[in-house]
Amino acid sequence: MNIDGKAWRTIWLKPDLCSVGVIDQTLLPHQFTTRTLRSCDEAADAISTMVVRGAPLIGVTGAYGLMLALQADPSDAFLAAAFEQLNATRPTAINLRWALERVRAKVQPLPPAERAEAARLEAAAIADEDVAMCNSIGEHGLEILYQLVARRPGARLNVLTHCNAGWLATVDWGTALAPIYKAHRAGVNIHVWVDETRPRNQGASLTAYELGKEGVAHTVIVDNAGGHLMQQGQVDAVIVGTDRTTRRGDVCNKIGTYLKALAAHDNGVPFYVALPSSTIDWTLSDGVAEIPIETRSAQEVTHLQGRGADGAITSVQLSPDGSAGFNPAFDVTPARLVTGLITERGVAAATEAGLQELYGNK
Ligand code: MRU
């Protein structure tokens, strides 16, 4: 997608073929800076500190992290240690384990001398496939948006989204935002309500940044405003992404998603979840009981990062000294609250049968 007229991906192999470029998302929207990852440690650190984030992008970074590890030491022991190190960085997004397992399966049967190059090719394939999947999600989601437009011809289409499931969360296009970008480019009069998404504010900082750079009309709202806007008829649809979806269609996404789904259900607003199949955990059924929810630092709750009047990025404390904070990073929306799953193969009902119709019996 575009930043000031230049097309970017969120992650790329550098010309030396042994280091990886990423956009530093911790500084957006105030500073656009790239970083170079040269080792498995640096890749692991980039994932855990959220220099890169978003389930699909975490997966691709993990895959390149294994490449970086094997360039340093292609032994079985180092492969196993690097796999564990990277897999432990973020526990909820299943794309990470999926991508790591895919690279490991490719390289493990090979002689050590061939492993790093095989990992590079596999990581690049995962990245390219992610772009293709997100592009297809955009096309299938666009059909839904056209149907919504047809209900109220001439009126502005209002979509609410939570967190950041745009191109910054993937390699390109995004998941939830892909249909919105396609609609905007097709001339649909579309406007996005952007949940700020405390505590890390991926909505206010990243989604708003992306939409602005693509010229999509949007308004940032506090997380608590969505229910009110739905009651007022100001939301035609909610579209969010997901970090892990179970075989029966339960959806784990950024904390606060569940409350939006409840509000959407109460107000008859369609609630869609956009995802590539790399985000489906076919081994799990009951998302509430089975998906591990990452707990992050309480400091993300008690403090806030932003740009000060002097232009410097700074952190301020919100709560009193000594107040405890608790920071579960994700929640699970039960399938019964999901209108449909927008995948690269089409729109599925959020049921085991619905997913099987698209992907067969996994
Ligand atoms: O903690 P993050 O920023 O990595 O979480 C990402 C999300 O939860 C996004 O909302 C997204 O929907 C899932 S990734 C497309």
mmCIF file of C-alpha atoms and ligand atoms in Angstrom:
data_model
loop_
_atom_site.group_PDB
_atom_site.id
_atom_site.type_symbol
_atom_site.label_atom_id
_atom_site.label_comp_id
_atom_site.label_asym_id
_atom_site.label_seq_id
_atom_site.Cartn_x
_atom_site.Cartn_y
_atom_site.Cartn_z
ATOM 1 C CA MET A 1 0.000 0.000 0.000
ATOM 2 C CA ASN A 2 0.995 3.612 -0.331
ATOM 3 C CA ILE A 3 2.852 5.958 1.947
ATOM 4 C CA ASP A 4 3.157 9.373 0.370
ATOM 5 C CA GLY A 5 2.817 7.915 -3.107
ATOM 6 C CA LYS A 6 5.365 5.128 -2.626
ATOM 7 C CA ALA A 7 4.236 1.495 -2.441
ATOM 8 C CA TRP A 8 5.514 -0.413 0.578
ATOM 9 C CA ARG A 9 5.299 -3.855 2.069
ATOM 10 C CA THR A 10 5.701 -4.206 5.829
ATOM 11 C CA ILE A 11 8.591 -6.669 5.537
ATOM 12 C CA TRP A 12 11.138 -7.368 2.818
ATOM 13 C CA LEU A 13 14.334 -9.273 2.207
ATOM 14 C CA LYS A 14 17.212 -6.861 1.775
ATOM 15 C CA PRO A 15 19.455 -7.036 -1.352
ATOM 16 C CA ASP A 16 22.209 -8.816 0.626
ATOM 17 C CA LEU A 17 19.705 -11.716 0.971
ATOM 18 C CA CYS A 18 20.728 -12.201 4.586
ATOM 19 C CA SER A 19 18.948 -9.407 6.424
ATOM 20 C CA VAL A 20 15.329 -8.306 6.592
ATOM 21 C CA GLY A 21 13.783 -4.836 6.492
ATOM 22 C CA VAL A 22 10.684 -3.898 8.507
ATOM 23 C CA ILE A 23 8.729 -0.749 9.286
ATOM 24 C CA ASP A 24 9.094 0.213 12.969
ATOM 25 C CA GLN A 25 5.424 0.331 14.000
ATOM 26 C CA THR A 26 6.178 1.519 17.541
ATOM 27 C CA LEU A 27 6.921 5.011 16.208
ATOM 28 C CA LEU A 28 3.922 5.397 13.896
ATOM 29 C CA PRO A 29 2.080 7.586 13.138
ATOM 30 C CA HIS A 30 4.587 10.222 14.224
ATOM 31 C CA GLN A 31 7.776 8.852 12.682
ATOM 32 C CA PHE A 32 8.196 6.589 9.686
ATOM 33 C CA THR A 33 11.353 4.596 10.277
ATOM 34 C CA THR A 34 12.570 1.252 8.991
ATOM 35 C CA ARG A 35 14.739 -1.247 10.838
ATOM 36 C CA THR A 36 17.030 -4.023 9.710
ATOM 37 C CA LEU A 37 16.823 -7.438 11.398
ATOM 38 C CA ARG A 38 20.093 -9.384 11.192
ATOM 39 C CA SER A 39 19.667 -12.212 13.685
ATOM 40 C CA CYS A 40 17.086 -14.489 15.215
ATOM 41 C CA ASP A 41 17.385 -12.501 18.447
ATOM 42 C CA GLU A 42 16.559 -9.286 16.600
ATOM 43 C CA ALA A 43 13.563 -10.902 14.884
ATOM 44 C CA ALA A 44 12.278 -12.260 18.210
ATOM 45 C CA ASP A 45 12.738 -8.877 19.844
ATOM 46 C CA ALA A 46 10.916 -7.107 16.980
ATOM 47 C CA ILE A 47 7.918 -9.401 17.477
ATOM 48 C CA SER A 48 7.761 -9.215 21.267
ATOM 49 C CA THR A 49 8.217 -5.433 21.441
ATOM 50 C CA MET A 50 5.663 -4.934 18.636
ATOM 51 C CA VAL A 51 8.008 -3.286 16.172
ATOM 52 C CA VAL A 52 6.053 -5.682 13.963
ATOM 53 C CA ARG A 53 2.617 -6.872 15.011
ATOM 54 C CA GLY A 54 -0.598 -8.256 13.554
ATOM 55 C CA ALA A 55 -1.038 -12.006 13.208
ATOM 56 C CA PRO A 56 -0.032 -12.446 9.535
ATOM 57 C CA LEU A 57 2.990 -10.149 9.810
ATOM 58 C CA ILE A 58 4.123 -11.838 13.020
ATOM 59 C CA GLY A 59 4.035 -15.148 11.115
ATOM 60 C CA VAL A 60 6.154 -13.863 8.236
ATOM 61 C CA THR A 61 8.633 -12.249 10.637
ATOM 62 C CA GLY A 62 8.930 -15.554 12.463
ATOM 63 C CA ALA A 63 9.618 -17.352 9.184
ATOM 64 C CA TYR A 64 12.386 -14.870 8.308
ATOM 65 C CA GLY A 65 13.634 -15.177 11.898
ATOM 66 C CA LEU A 66 14.245 -18.880 11.317
ATOM 67 C CA MET A 67 16.134 -17.996 8.129
ATOM 68 C CA LEU A 68 18.330 -15.597 10.105
ATOM 69 C CA ALA A 69 18.929 -18.299 12.725
ATOM 70 C CA LEU A 70 19.950 -20.883 10.132
ATOM 71 C CA GLN A 71 22.316 -18.424 8.458
ATOM 72 C CA ALA A 72 24.155 -18.208 11.783
ATOM 73 C CA ASP A 73 24.011 -21.924 12.630
ATOM 74 C CA PRO A 74 22.132 -24.512 10.549
ATOM 75 C CA SER A 75 22.422 -27.348 13.096
ATOM 76 C CA ASP A 76 19.428 -29.332 14.387
ATOM 77 C CA ALA A 77 20.012 -28.005 17.885
ATOM 78 C CA PHE A 78 20.023 -24.359 16.794
ATOM 79 C CA LEU A 79 16.959 -24.867 14.618
ATOM 80 C CA ALA A 80 15.065 -26.299 17.582
ATOM 81 C CA ALA A 81 16.189 -23.502 19.907
ATOM 82 C CA ALA A 82 15.334 -20.777 17.385
ATOM 83 C CA PHE A 83 11.898 -22.319 16.783
ATOM 84 C CA GLU A 84 11.159 -22.243 20.518
ATOM 85 C CA GLN A 85 12.538 -18.733 20.962
ATOM 86 C CA LEU A 86 10.437 -17.276 18.152
ATOM 87 C CA ASN A 87 7.319 -19.266 19.013
ATOM 88 C CA ALA A 88 7.399 -17.946 22.587
ATOM 89 C CA THR A 89 7.378 -14.265 21.560
ATOM 90 C CA ARG A 90 3.585 -13.851 21.190
ATOM 91 C CA PRO A 91 1.299 -16.680 22.309
ATOM 92 C CA THR A 92 -2.086 -15.812 20.803
ATOM 93 C CA ALA A 93 -1.630 -15.288 17.050
ATOM 94 C CA ILE A 94 -1.582 -18.768 15.512
ATOM 95 C CA ASN A 95 0.059 -17.558 12.285
ATOM 96 C CA LEU A 96 3.378 -17.535 14.127
ATOM 97 C CA ARG A 97 3.373 -21.241 14.929
ATOM 98 C CA TRP A 98 1.890 -22.025 11.514
ATOM 99 C CA ALA A 99 4.691 -20.189 9.680
ATOM 100 C CA LEU A 100 7.440 -21.571 11.917
ATOM 101 C CA GLU A 101 6.167 -25.122 11.426
ATOM 102 C CA ARG A 102 6.021 -24.583 7.690
ATOM 103 C CA VAL A 103 9.642 -23.425 7.482
ATOM 104 C CA ARG A 104 10.838 -26.157 9.854
ATOM 105 C CA ALA A 105 9.092 -28.854 7.804
ATOM 106 C CA LYS A 106 10.876 -27.563 4.698
ATOM 107 C CA VAL A 107 14.385 -27.357 6.141
ATOM 108 C CA GLN A 108 14.570 -30.223 8.615
ATOM 109 C CA PRO A 109 15.016 -33.019 6.039
ATOM 110 C CA LEU A 110 17.812 -31.083 4.278
ATOM 111 C CA PRO A 111 21.550 -31.206 4.943
ATOM 112 C CA PRO A 112 22.508 -28.238 7.178
ATOM 113 C CA ALA A 113 24.369 -26.443 4.376
ATOM 114 C CA GLU A 114 21.144 -26.144 2.355
ATOM 115 C CA ARG A 115 18.848 -25.058 5.152
ATOM 116 C CA ALA A 116 19.288 -21.284 5.211
ATOM 117 C CA GLU A 117 18.514 -20.867 1.533
ATOM 118 C CA ALA A 118 15.502 -23.166 1.761
ATOM 119 C CA ALA A 119 14.236 -21.133 4.728
ATOM 120 C CA ARG A 120 14.673 -17.933 2.726
ATOM 121 C CA LEU A 121 12.634 -19.295 -0.169
ATOM 122 C CA GLU A 122 9.901 -20.595 2.134
ATOM 123 C CA ALA A 123 9.663 -17.339 4.095
ATOM 124 C CA ALA A 124 9.414 -15.406 0.816
ATOM 125 C CA ALA A 125 6.676 -17.777 -0.378
ATOM 126 C CA ILE A 126 4.729 -17.292 2.866
ATOM 127 C CA ALA A 127 5.011 -13.517 2.445
ATOM 128 C CA ASP A 128 3.835 -13.612 -1.182
ATOM 129 C CA GLU A 129 0.972 -15.963 -0.329
ATOM 130 C CA ASP A 130 -0.109 -13.609 2.449
ATOM 131 C CA VAL A 131 -0.350 -10.767 -0.054
ATOM 132 C CA ALA A 132 -2.397 -12.947 -2.416
ATOM 133 C CA MET A 133 -4.726 -14.094 0.372
ATOM 134 C CA CYS A 134 -5.317 -10.563 1.614
ATOM 135 C CA ASN A 135 -5.993 -9.413 -1.945
ATOM 136 C CA SER A 136 -8.665 -12.126 -2.277
ATOM 137 C CA ILE A 137 -10.146 -11.250 1.109
ATOM 138 C CA GLY A 138 -10.460 -7.729 -0.256
ATOM 139 C CA GLU A 139 -12.354 -8.945 -3.323
ATOM 140 C CA HIS A 140 -14.776 -11.126 -1.335
ATOM 141 C CA GLY A 141 -15.309 -8.417 1.252
ATOM 142 C CA LEU A 142 -15.971 -5.879 -1.479
ATOM 143 C CA GLU A 143 -18.987 -7.916 -2.589
ATOM 144 C CA ILE A 144 -20.422 -7.585 0.915
ATOM 145 C CA LEU A 145 -19.820 -3.841 0.890
ATOM 146 C CA TYR A 146 -21.570 -3.539 -2.473
ATOM 147 C CA GLN A 147 -24.580 -5.363 -0.995
ATOM 148 C CA LEU A 148 -24.662 -2.917 1.900
ATOM 149 C CA VAL A 149 -24.418 0.047 -0.480
ATOM 150 C CA ALA A 150 -27.362 -1.329 -2.462
ATOM 151 C CA ARG A 151 -29.525 -1.170 0.675
ATOM 152 C CA ARG A 152 -29.131 2.607 0.909
ATOM 153 C CA PRO A 153 -28.107 3.867 -2.531
ATOM 154 C CA GLY A 154 -26.336 7.224 -2.479
ATOM 155 C CA ALA A 155 -25.738 7.194 1.279
ATOM 156 C CA ARG A 156 -22.270 7.113 2.797
ATOM 157 C CA LEU A 157 -21.277 3.618 3.911
ATOM 158 C CA ASN A 158 -20.049 3.573 7.511
ATOM 159 C CA VAL A 159 -17.856 0.699 8.621
ATOM 160 C CA LEU A 160 -16.521 0.363 12.165
ATOM 161 C CA THR A 161 -13.246 -1.445 12.814
ATOM 162 C CA HIS A 162 -11.273 -2.291 15.929
ATOM 163 C CA CYS A 163 -7.507 -2.396 16.378
ATOM 164 C CA ASN A 164 -5.409 -2.538 13.219
ATOM 165 C CA ALA A 165 -6.157 -5.236 10.699
ATOM 166 C CA GLY A 166 -4.874 -3.259 7.762
ATOM 167 C CA TRP A 167 -1.780 -3.697 5.657
ATOM 168 C CA LEU A 168 0.488 -2.908 8.598
ATOM 169 C CA ALA A 169 -0.802 -6.081 10.301
ATOM 170 C CA THR A 170 -0.072 -8.194 7.228
ATOM 171 C CA VAL A 171 2.477 -7.988 4.406
ATOM 172 C CA ASP A 172 0.201 -5.882 2.194
ATOM 173 C CA TRP A 173 -3.504 -5.021 1.778
ATOM 174 C CA GLY A 174 -4.574 -6.136 5.273
ATOM 175 C CA THR A 175 -7.498 -8.317 6.275
ATOM 176 C CA ALA A 176 -10.387 -6.204 7.614
ATOM 177 C CA LEU A 177 -9.216 -3.124 5.731
ATOM 178 C CA ALA A 178 -8.615 -4.838 2.383
ATOM 179 C CA PRO A 179 -12.306 -4.643 1.338
ATOM 180 C CA ILE A 180 -12.361 -1.014 2.458
ATOM 181 C CA TYR A 181 -9.341 -0.135 0.299
ATOM 182 C CA LYS A 182 -10.893 -1.947 -2.661
ATOM 183 C CA ALA A 183 -14.194 -0.122 -2.148
ATOM 184 C CA HIS A 184 -12.461 3.243 -1.876
ATOM 185 C CA ARG A 185 -10.491 2.601 -5.069
ATOM 186 C CA ALA A 186 -13.730 1.538 -6.790
ATOM 187 C CA GLY A 187 -15.299 4.885 -5.917
ATOM 188 C CA VAL A 188 -17.610 3.757 -3.100
ATOM 189 C CA ASN A 189 -18.451 6.583 -0.698
ATOM 190 C CA ILE A 190 -17.040 4.899 2.388
ATOM 191 C CA HIS A 191 -16.139 6.169 5.851
ATOM 192 C CA VAL A 192 -14.495 4.224 8.664
ATOM 193 C CA TRP A 193 -15.103 4.600 12.392
ATOM 194 C CA VAL A 194 -11.727 3.750 13.900
ATOM 195 C CA ASP A 195 -11.780 2.432 17.491
ATOM 196 C CA GLU A 196 -8.731 3.912 19.236
ATOM 197 C CA THR A 197 -8.096 0.428 20.738
ATOM 198 C CA ARG A 198 -6.584 0.922 24.133
ATOM 199 C CA PRO A 199 -4.148 0.138 25.540
ATOM 200 C CA ARG A 200 -1.692 0.209 22.603
ATOM 201 C CA ASN A 201 -3.967 2.341 20.420
ATOM 202 C CA GLN A 202 -3.364 0.444 17.198
ATOM 203 C CA GLY A 203 -6.556 2.016 15.845
ATOM 204 C CA ALA A 204 -5.742 5.640 16.641
ATOM 205 C CA SER A 205 -2.124 5.310 15.556
ATOM 206 C CA LEU A 206 -1.907 2.630 12.857
ATOM 207 C CA THR A 207 -5.363 2.248 11.286
ATOM 208 C CA ALA A 208 -5.871 6.003 11.137
ATOM 209 C CA TYR A 209 -2.376 6.393 9.644
ATOM 210 C CA GLU A 210 -2.979 3.787 6.941
ATOM 211 C CA LEU A 211 -6.404 5.058 5.994
ATOM 212 C CA GLY A 212 -5.120 8.622 5.856
ATOM 213 C CA LYS A 213 -2.221 7.698 3.583
ATOM 214 C CA GLU A 214 -4.660 5.981 1.202
ATOM 215 C CA GLY A 215 -7.096 8.890 1.360
ATOM 216 C CA VAL A 216 -9.949 6.930 2.974
ATOM 217 C CA ALA A 217 -12.348 9.063 5.049
ATOM 218 C CA HIS A 218 -12.169 8.042 8.698
ATOM 219 C CA THR A 219 -12.866 9.246 12.222
ATOM 220 C CA VAL A 220 -11.119 8.041 15.369
ATOM 221 C CA ILE A 221 -13.474 7.270 18.262
ATOM 222 C CA VAL A 222 -12.924 6.101 21.811
ATOM 223 C CA ASP A 223 -13.501 2.415 22.291
ATOM 224 C CA ASN A 224 -16.694 3.076 24.264
ATOM 225 C CA ALA A 225 -18.415 5.042 21.475
ATOM 226 C CA GLY A 226 -19.232 2.173 19.117
ATOM 227 C CA GLY A 227 -22.420 0.983 20.857
ATOM 228 C CA HIS A 228 -23.854 4.496 20.858
ATOM 229 C CA LEU A 229 -23.073 4.967 17.154
ATOM 230 C CA MET A 230 -24.771 1.673 16.353
ATOM 231 C CA GLN A 231 -27.898 2.737 18.274
ATOM 232 C CA GLN A 232 -27.918 5.948 16.245
ATOM 233 C CA GLY A 233 -27.818 4.052 12.922
ATOM 234 C CA GLN A 234 -24.326 5.334 12.199
ATOM 235 C CA VAL A 235 -22.734 1.939 11.570
ATOM 236 C CA ASP A 236 -23.632 -0.187 8.532
ATOM 237 C CA ALA A 237 -21.214 -2.991 9.372
ATOM 238 C CA VAL A 238 -18.378 -3.924 11.681
ATOM 239 C CA ILE A 239 -15.347 -5.602 10.111
ATOM 240 C CA VAL A 240 -12.448 -6.759 12.284
ATOM 241 C CA GLY A 241 -9.476 -9.059 11.913
ATOM 242 C CA THR A 242 -8.504 -12.003 14.075
ATOM 243 C CA ASP A 243 -5.394 -13.488 15.602
ATOM 244 C CA ARG A 244 -6.783 -17.009 15.895
ATOM 245 C CA THR A 245 -10.078 -18.539 14.792
ATOM 246 C CA THR A 246 -11.197 -21.991 15.893
ATOM 247 C CA ARG A 247 -12.558 -24.710 13.632
ATOM 248 C CA ARG A 248 -16.100 -23.864 14.724
ATOM 249 C CA GLY A 249 -15.657 -20.133 14.062
ATOM 250 C CA ASP A 250 -14.922 -18.613 17.477
ATOM 251 C CA VAL A 251 -12.781 -15.545 16.890
ATOM 252 C CA CYS A 252 -9.946 -14.284 19.067
ATOM 253 C CA ASN A 253 -8.997 -10.678 18.380
ATOM 254 C CA LYS A 254 -7.727 -7.563 20.128
ATOM 255 C CA ILE A 255 -9.246 -6.929 23.550
ATOM 256 C CA GLY A 256 -12.598 -5.163 23.214
ATOM 257 C CA THR A 257 -13.684 -6.919 20.041
ATOM 258 C CA TYR A 258 -16.181 -9.060 21.974
ATOM 259 C CA LEU A 259 -17.961 -5.975 23.328
ATOM 260 C CA LYS A 260 -18.320 -4.603 19.787
ATOM 261 C CA ALA A 261 -19.789 -7.906 18.673
ATOM 262 C CA LEU A 262 -22.334 -7.800 21.516
ATOM 263 C CA ALA A 263 -23.308 -4.244 20.631
ATOM 264 C CA ALA A 264 -23.578 -5.154 16.938
ATOM 265 C CA HIS A 265 -25.782 -8.158 17.771
ATOM 266 C CA ASP A 266 -28.070 -6.016 19.946
ATOM 267 C CA ASN A 267 -28.449 -3.445 17.164
ATOM 268 C CA GLY A 268 -28.790 -5.771 14.174
ATOM 269 C CA VAL A 269 -25.504 -4.543 12.690
ATOM 270 C CA PRO A 270 -23.641 -7.201 10.648
ATOM 271 C CA PHE A 271 -20.373 -8.214 12.303
ATOM 272 C CA TYR A 272 -17.799 -9.669 9.892
ATOM 273 C CA VAL A 273 -14.360 -11.073 10.599
ATOM 274 C CA ALA A 274 -11.741 -11.081 7.837
ATOM 275 C CA LEU A 275 -8.981 -13.679 7.927
ATOM 276 C CA PRO A 276 -6.545 -15.637 5.818
ATOM 277 C CA SER A 277 -6.694 -19.402 6.402
ATOM 278 C CA SER A 278 -3.290 -19.189 8.122
ATOM 279 C CA THR A 279 -5.216 -17.716 11.077
ATOM 280 C CA ILE A 280 -7.459 -20.764 11.530
ATOM 281 C CA ASP A 281 -6.408 -23.129 14.302
ATOM 282 C CA TRP A 282 -7.984 -26.374 13.147
ATOM 283 C CA THR A 283 -6.947 -28.105 16.389
ATOM 284 C CA LEU A 284 -9.226 -25.970 18.588
ATOM 285 C CA SER A 285 -13.028 -25.768 18.890
ATOM 286 C CA ASP A 286 -13.961 -23.706 21.935
ATOM 287 C CA GLY A 287 -12.125 -20.408 21.655
ATOM 288 C CA VAL A 288 -13.053 -19.105 25.125
ATOM 289 C CA ALA A 289 -11.760 -22.222 26.844
ATOM 290 C CA GLU A 290 -8.847 -23.110 24.611
ATOM 291 C CA ILE A 291 -7.127 -20.064 23.069
ATOM 292 C CA PRO A 292 -4.185 -18.765 25.144
ATOM 293 C CA ILE A 293 -4.672 -15.053 25.829
ATOM 294 C CA GLU A 294 -1.486 -13.020 25.985
ATOM 295 C CA THR A 295 -1.120 -10.870 29.090
ATOM 296 C CA ARG A 296 1.120 -7.881 28.394
ATOM 297 C CA SER A 297 2.770 -5.355 30.687
ATOM 298 C CA ALA A 298 0.483 -3.367 33.006
ATOM 299 C CA GLN A 299 2.478 -0.314 31.978
ATOM 300 C CA GLU A 300 0.642 -0.357 28.629
ATOM 301 C CA VAL A 301 -2.541 0.349 30.673
ATOM 302 C CA THR A 302 -1.196 2.787 33.230
ATOM 303 C CA HIS A 303 0.782 4.803 30.687
ATOM 304 C CA LEU A 304 0.157 6.258 27.250
ATOM 305 C CA GLN A 305 2.596 7.002 24.429
ATOM 306 C CA GLY A 306 2.192 9.954 22.092
ATOM 307 C CA ARG A 307 3.817 13.015 20.576
ATOM 308 C CA GLY A 308 4.440 15.926 22.890
ATOM 309 C CA ALA A 309 4.152 19.606 22.010
ATOM 310 C CA ASP A 310 7.908 19.634 21.325
ATOM 311 C CA GLY A 311 7.445 16.927 18.673
ATOM 312 C CA ALA A 312 9.182 14.219 20.703
ATOM 313 C CA ILE A 313 7.504 10.844 21.233
ATOM 314 C CA THR A 314 6.947 10.519 24.945
ATOM 315 C CA SER A 315 5.178 8.402 27.532
ATOM 316 C CA VAL A 316 2.881 9.813 30.225
ATOM 317 C CA GLN A 317 1.467 8.171 33.329
ATOM 318 C CA LEU A 318 -2.347 8.046 33.621
ATOM 319 C CA SER A 319 -3.031 6.306 36.904
ATOM 320 C CA PRO A 320 -1.838 7.043 40.425
ATOM 321 C CA ASP A 321 1.474 5.718 41.679
ATOM 322 C CA GLY A 322 0.827 2.286 43.106
ATOM 323 C CA SER A 323 -2.416 1.473 41.226
ATOM 324 C CA ALA A 324 -2.255 -1.980 39.697
ATOM 325 C CA GLY A 325 -3.026 -2.512 36.021
ATOM 326 C CA PHE A 326 -4.105 -5.684 34.228
ATOM 327 C CA ASN A 327 -3.605 -6.097 30.503
ATOM 328 C CA PRO A 328 -5.166 -9.093 28.735
ATOM 329 C CA ALA A 329 -4.372 -8.326 25.080
ATOM 330 C CA PHE A 330 -7.106 -10.337 23.348
ATOM 331 C CA ASP A 331 -10.636 -11.621 23.869
ATOM 332 C CA VAL A 332 -12.787 -14.237 22.196
ATOM 333 C CA THR A 333 -15.986 -13.502 20.306
ATOM 334 C CA PRO A 334 -18.183 -16.610 20.140
ATOM 335 C CA ALA A 335 -19.132 -17.725 16.643
ATOM 336 C CA ARG A 336 -22.834 -17.080 17.318
ATOM 337 C CA LEU A 337 -22.105 -13.330 17.236
ATOM 338 C CA VAL A 338 -20.259 -13.447 13.904
ATOM 339 C CA THR A 339 -22.271 -12.761 10.736
ATOM 340 C CA GLY A 340 -19.625 -14.223 8.436
ATOM 341 C CA LEU A 341 -15.938 -15.026 8.023
ATOM 342 C CA ILE A 342 -14.395 -13.279 5.010
ATOM 343 C CA THR A 343 -11.607 -15.578 3.847
ATOM 344 C CA GLU A 344 -9.438 -15.817 0.745
ATOM 345 C CA ARG A 345 -11.770 -18.553 -0.510
ATOM 346 C CA GLY A 346 -15.001 -16.660 0.015
ATOM 347 C CA VAL A 347 -17.366 -15.817 2.848
ATOM 348 C CA ALA A 348 -18.052 -18.660 5.267
ATOM 349 C CA ALA A 349 -20.672 -19.014 7.957
ATOM 350 C CA ALA A 350 -18.952 -18.920 11.346
ATOM 351 C CA THR A 351 -19.577 -22.611 11.939
ATOM 352 C CA GLU A 352 -17.606 -25.812 11.531
ATOM 353 C CA ALA A 353 -19.728 -26.688 8.501
ATOM 354 C CA GLY A 354 -19.203 -23.236 7.010
ATOM 355 C CA LEU A 355 -15.422 -23.486 7.235
ATOM 356 C CA GLN A 356 -15.464 -27.079 5.994
ATOM 357 C CA GLU A 357 -17.406 -26.009 2.945
ATOM 358 C CA LEU A 358 -14.458 -23.815 1.950
ATOM 359 C CA TYR A 359 -11.515 -25.831 3.268
ATOM 360 C CA GLY A 360 -12.684 -29.444 3.456
ATOM 361 C CA ASN A 361 -12.552 -31.612 6.535
ATOM 362 C CA LYS A 362 -9.299 -30.659 8.291
HETATM 363 O O1 MRU B 1 -1.407 -7.086 19.379
HETATM 364 P P1 MRU B 1 -1.425 -6.911 17.895
HETATM 365 O O2 MRU B 1 -1.343 -5.490 17.457
HETATM 366 O O3 MRU B 1 -0.425 -7.800 17.215
HETATM 367 O O4 MRU B 1 -2.855 -7.457 17.521
HETATM 368 C C1 MRU B 1 -3.348 -7.491 16.213
HETATM 369 C C2 MRU B 1 -4.804 -7.550 16.257
HETATM 370 O O5 MRU B 1 -5.407 -7.992 17.193
HETATM 371 C C3 MRU B 1 -5.534 -6.994 15.143
HETATM 372 O O6 MRU B 1 -6.717 -6.485 15.623
HETATM 373 C C4 MRU B 1 -5.904 -7.881 14.029
HETATM 374 O O7 MRU B 1 -7.245 -7.942 13.901
HETATM 375 C C5 MRU B 1 -5.455 -9.249 13.963
HETATM 376 S S1 MRU B 1 -4.157 -9.293 12.835
HETATM 377 C C6 MRU B 1 -4.852 -8.926 11.257
#
